[in-house]
Amino acid sequence: GYGGYGASGGITSAYGGITYGSVTAPVDLGSGGGGYNGSQTPPAAGGAGGGAIRLSVTGTLQVDGRISARGLAGTGPSAGGGSGGSLNLTVGTLAGSGSIDASGGPGNALGGGGGGGRIAITYSVNTFAGLMSAGGGGGYARGGAGTVYTKAPNQNGLVVVDNGGQLG
């Protein structure tokens, strides 16, 4: 877990992780998914958690590609996905049509999906027409949605928790 709860796996005692960190100023790394040390050699490792990105841009941040702190998938049967990390952006103008993504990684087979991470964007002007996502990763069960926080000057911030219509 990080911004959202990590999903439980389909194996006895395979519990998901809890939420932690700041909604408005995230700086934490995502947590790794649980591994599985069954009869396979080598054991299946859980996916790595997403990284932490902090950008401060006084002018325009043009995102036509991708800014990502996604968690990674579990590496083998029954391994959990890593949770998304943090994207903390302070910009003059946010523009473009790309993606800003801190989603959790998928679990493998009986592994649970990683929880979504946290995105926080403070801006003066927002013309961004792309996708912002901090959804939970799929798997045996879907991880919980993380948070997307946006704030303009002289406004209260807006927090969105959205798992794309998927239960998690």
Short mmCIF file of C-alpha atoms in Angstrom, two decimals:
data_model
loop_
_atom_site.label_atom_id
_atom_site.label_comp_id
_atom_site.label_asym_id
_atom_site.label_seq_id
_atom_site.Cartn_x
_atom_site.Cartn_y
_atom_site.Cartn_z
CA GLY A 1 0.00 0.00 0.00
CA TYR A 2 0.84 3.69 -0.23
CA GLY A 3 -1.90 6.09 -1.40
CA GLY A 4 -4.30 3.12 -1.54
CA TYR A 5 -4.39 -0.22 0.23
CA GLY A 6 -2.46 -3.08 -1.34
CA ALA A 7 -4.70 -5.99 -2.27
CA SER A 8 -4.63 -9.33 -0.50
CA GLY A 9 -3.51 -12.33 -2.49
CA GLY A 10 -5.31 -15.62 -2.96
CA ILE A 11 -3.02 -17.51 -0.59
CA THR A 12 -3.55 -17.93 3.16
CA SER A 13 -2.04 -15.01 5.14
CA ALA A 14 -1.29 -12.94 2.02
CA TYR A 15 -2.47 -9.56 3.32
CA GLY A 16 -2.17 -6.23 1.51
CA GLY A 17 -0.31 -3.19 2.80
CA ILE A 18 -1.76 -0.09 4.48
CA THR A 19 -1.82 3.56 3.36
CA TYR A 20 0.80 6.09 4.46
CA GLY A 21 2.27 9.45 3.51
CA SER A 22 1.01 12.94 2.70
CA VAL A 23 -1.81 13.67 0.25
CA THR A 24 -0.74 17.29 -0.37
CA ALA A 25 3.07 16.93 -0.38
CA PRO A 26 4.00 13.31 -1.13
CA VAL A 27 7.66 12.33 -0.96
CA ASP A 28 7.59 8.61 -0.16
CA LEU A 29 8.62 5.69 -2.31
CA GLY A 30 6.05 3.04 -3.11
CA SER A 31 6.34 -0.22 -1.21
CA GLY A 32 7.29 -3.54 -2.76
CA GLY A 33 4.76 -6.31 -3.26
CA GLY A 34 4.90 -9.54 -1.32
CA GLY A 35 6.87 -12.44 -2.75
CA TYR A 36 5.97 -16.10 -2.72
CA ASN A 37 8.36 -18.75 -1.51
CA GLY A 38 6.44 -21.85 -2.61
CA SER A 39 7.89 -24.91 -4.29
CA GLN A 40 9.31 -22.95 -7.22
CA THR A 41 12.99 -22.16 -7.61
CA PRO A 42 13.86 -19.33 -7.46
CA PRO A 43 11.01 -17.90 -5.37
CA ALA A 44 8.75 -15.34 -7.05
CA ALA A 45 9.62 -11.80 -5.98
CA GLY A 46 7.03 -9.11 -5.42
CA GLY A 47 7.10 -6.13 -7.77
CA ALA A 48 9.19 -3.11 -6.80
CA GLY A 49 7.40 -0.02 -5.53
CA GLY A 50 7.35 3.13 -7.65
CA GLY A 51 9.91 5.89 -7.20
CA ALA A 52 9.57 9.45 -5.94
CA ILE A 53 9.75 12.43 -8.31
CA ARG A 54 9.76 16.07 -7.20
CA LEU A 55 9.76 18.78 -9.89
CA SER A 56 9.64 22.53 -9.45
CA VAL A 57 9.18 24.40 -12.74
CA THR A 58 8.70 28.19 -12.69
CA GLY A 59 7.60 28.29 -16.33
CA THR A 60 5.65 25.70 -18.30
CA LEU A 61 5.84 21.95 -17.75
CA GLN A 62 4.76 20.47 -21.09
CA VAL A 63 3.87 16.79 -20.60
CA ASP A 64 3.30 15.14 -23.99
CA GLY A 65 5.01 11.91 -23.00
CA ARG A 66 4.82 10.30 -19.58
CA ILE A 67 5.92 11.17 -16.05
CA SER A 68 5.72 7.90 -14.15
CA ALA A 69 6.29 6.45 -10.69
CA ARG A 70 4.35 3.23 -11.34
CA GLY A 71 4.81 0.12 -9.23
CA LEU A 72 6.07 -2.98 -11.03
CA ALA A 73 4.38 -6.33 -11.52
CA GLY A 74 5.05 -9.38 -9.37
CA THR A 75 7.70 -11.56 -11.08
CA GLY A 76 6.07 -14.96 -10.84
CA PRO A 77 3.04 -16.93 -9.71
CA SER A 78 1.42 -15.58 -6.54
CA ALA A 79 3.74 -12.54 -6.21
CA GLY A 80 2.12 -9.19 -5.43
CA GLY A 81 2.48 -5.97 -7.38
CA GLY A 82 4.40 -3.00 -5.97
CA SER A 83 2.53 0.14 -4.99
CA GLY A 84 2.77 3.33 -6.99
CA GLY A 85 5.22 5.97 -5.80
CA SER A 86 4.94 9.75 -5.51
CA LEU A 87 4.83 12.56 -8.06
CA ASN A 88 5.04 16.00 -6.45
CA LEU A 89 4.95 18.79 -9.04
CA THR A 90 4.95 22.56 -8.52
CA VAL A 91 4.60 24.39 -11.82
CA GLY A 92 3.73 27.77 -13.30
CA THR A 93 1.73 26.25 -16.15
CA LEU A 94 0.85 22.58 -16.58
CA ALA A 95 0.28 21.81 -20.26
CA GLY A 96 0.26 18.92 -22.73
CA SER A 97 -1.74 15.78 -23.44
CA GLY A 98 0.48 12.99 -22.10
CA SER A 99 0.17 11.03 -18.85
CA ILE A 100 1.10 11.54 -15.22
CA ASP A 101 1.00 8.11 -13.58
CA ALA A 102 1.58 6.69 -10.09
CA SER A 103 -0.48 3.51 -10.45
CA GLY A 104 0.16 0.27 -8.58
CA GLY A 105 1.67 -2.73 -10.35
CA PRO A 106 -0.33 -5.89 -11.08
CA GLY A 107 -0.08 -9.04 -9.01
CA ASN A 108 0.78 -12.27 -10.81
CA ALA A 109 -1.82 -15.11 -10.73
CA LEU A 110 -2.75 -15.34 -7.02
CA GLY A 111 -0.79 -12.20 -6.12
CA GLY A 112 -2.70 -9.06 -5.13
CA GLY A 113 -2.33 -5.77 -6.97
CA GLY A 114 -0.28 -2.92 -5.54
CA GLY A 115 -2.05 0.13 -4.13
CA GLY A 116 -2.02 3.33 -6.13
CA GLY A 117 0.54 5.98 -5.24
CA ARG A 118 0.15 9.71 -4.67
CA ILE A 119 0.19 12.62 -7.14
CA ALA A 120 0.19 16.25 -5.97
CA ILE A 121 0.27 19.13 -8.45
CA THR A 122 0.28 22.82 -7.51
CA TYR A 123 -0.03 25.17 -10.47
CA SER A 124 -0.87 28.74 -11.49
CA VAL A 125 -2.41 27.74 -14.84
CA ASN A 126 -3.64 24.29 -15.88
CA THR A 127 -4.29 23.51 -19.55
CA PHE A 128 -3.29 19.83 -19.24
CA ALA A 129 -5.59 17.63 -21.35
CA GLY A 130 -3.92 14.29 -20.65
CA LEU A 131 -4.48 11.53 -18.10
CA MET A 132 -3.60 11.60 -14.40
CA SER A 133 -3.83 8.19 -12.74
CA ALA A 134 -3.01 6.65 -9.37
CA GLY A 135 -5.17 3.53 -9.68
CA GLY A 136 -4.55 0.23 -7.96
CA GLY A 137 -2.93 -2.62 -9.88
CA GLY A 138 -4.90 -5.68 -10.96
CA GLY A 139 -4.28 -9.28 -9.95
CA TYR A 140 -6.07 -11.79 -7.75
CA ALA A 141 -7.68 -8.68 -6.22
CA ARG A 142 -7.23 -5.07 -7.33
CA GLY A 143 -5.25 -2.68 -5.14
CA GLY A 144 -6.98 0.40 -3.74
CA ALA A 145 -6.88 3.70 -5.59
CA GLY A 146 -4.23 6.22 -4.59
CA THR A 147 -4.74 9.99 -4.51
CA VAL A 148 -4.50 12.77 -7.08
CA TYR A 149 -4.36 16.23 -5.46
CA THR A 150 -4.44 19.44 -7.54
CA LYS A 151 -4.35 23.02 -6.31
CA ALA A 152 -4.43 26.43 -7.96
CA PRO A 153 -3.62 29.68 -6.11
CA ASN A 154 -6.45 31.09 -3.98
CA GLN A 155 -8.39 27.83 -4.19
CA ASN A 156 -8.87 24.90 -1.90
CA GLY A 157 -7.17 21.80 -3.23
CA LEU A 158 -9.10 19.03 -4.98
CA VAL A 159 -8.50 15.38 -4.06
CA VAL A 160 -9.57 12.62 -6.45
CA VAL A 161 -9.55 8.94 -5.49
CA ASP A 162 -10.50 6.97 -8.61
CA ASN A 163 -9.91 3.33 -9.49
CA GLY A 164 -11.29 3.64 -13.01
CA GLY A 165 -14.58 1.97 -12.12
CA GLN A 166 -12.79 -1.11 -10.74
CA LEU A 167 -13.39 -2.43 -7.24
CA GLY A 168 -10.33 -2.27 -5.04
#
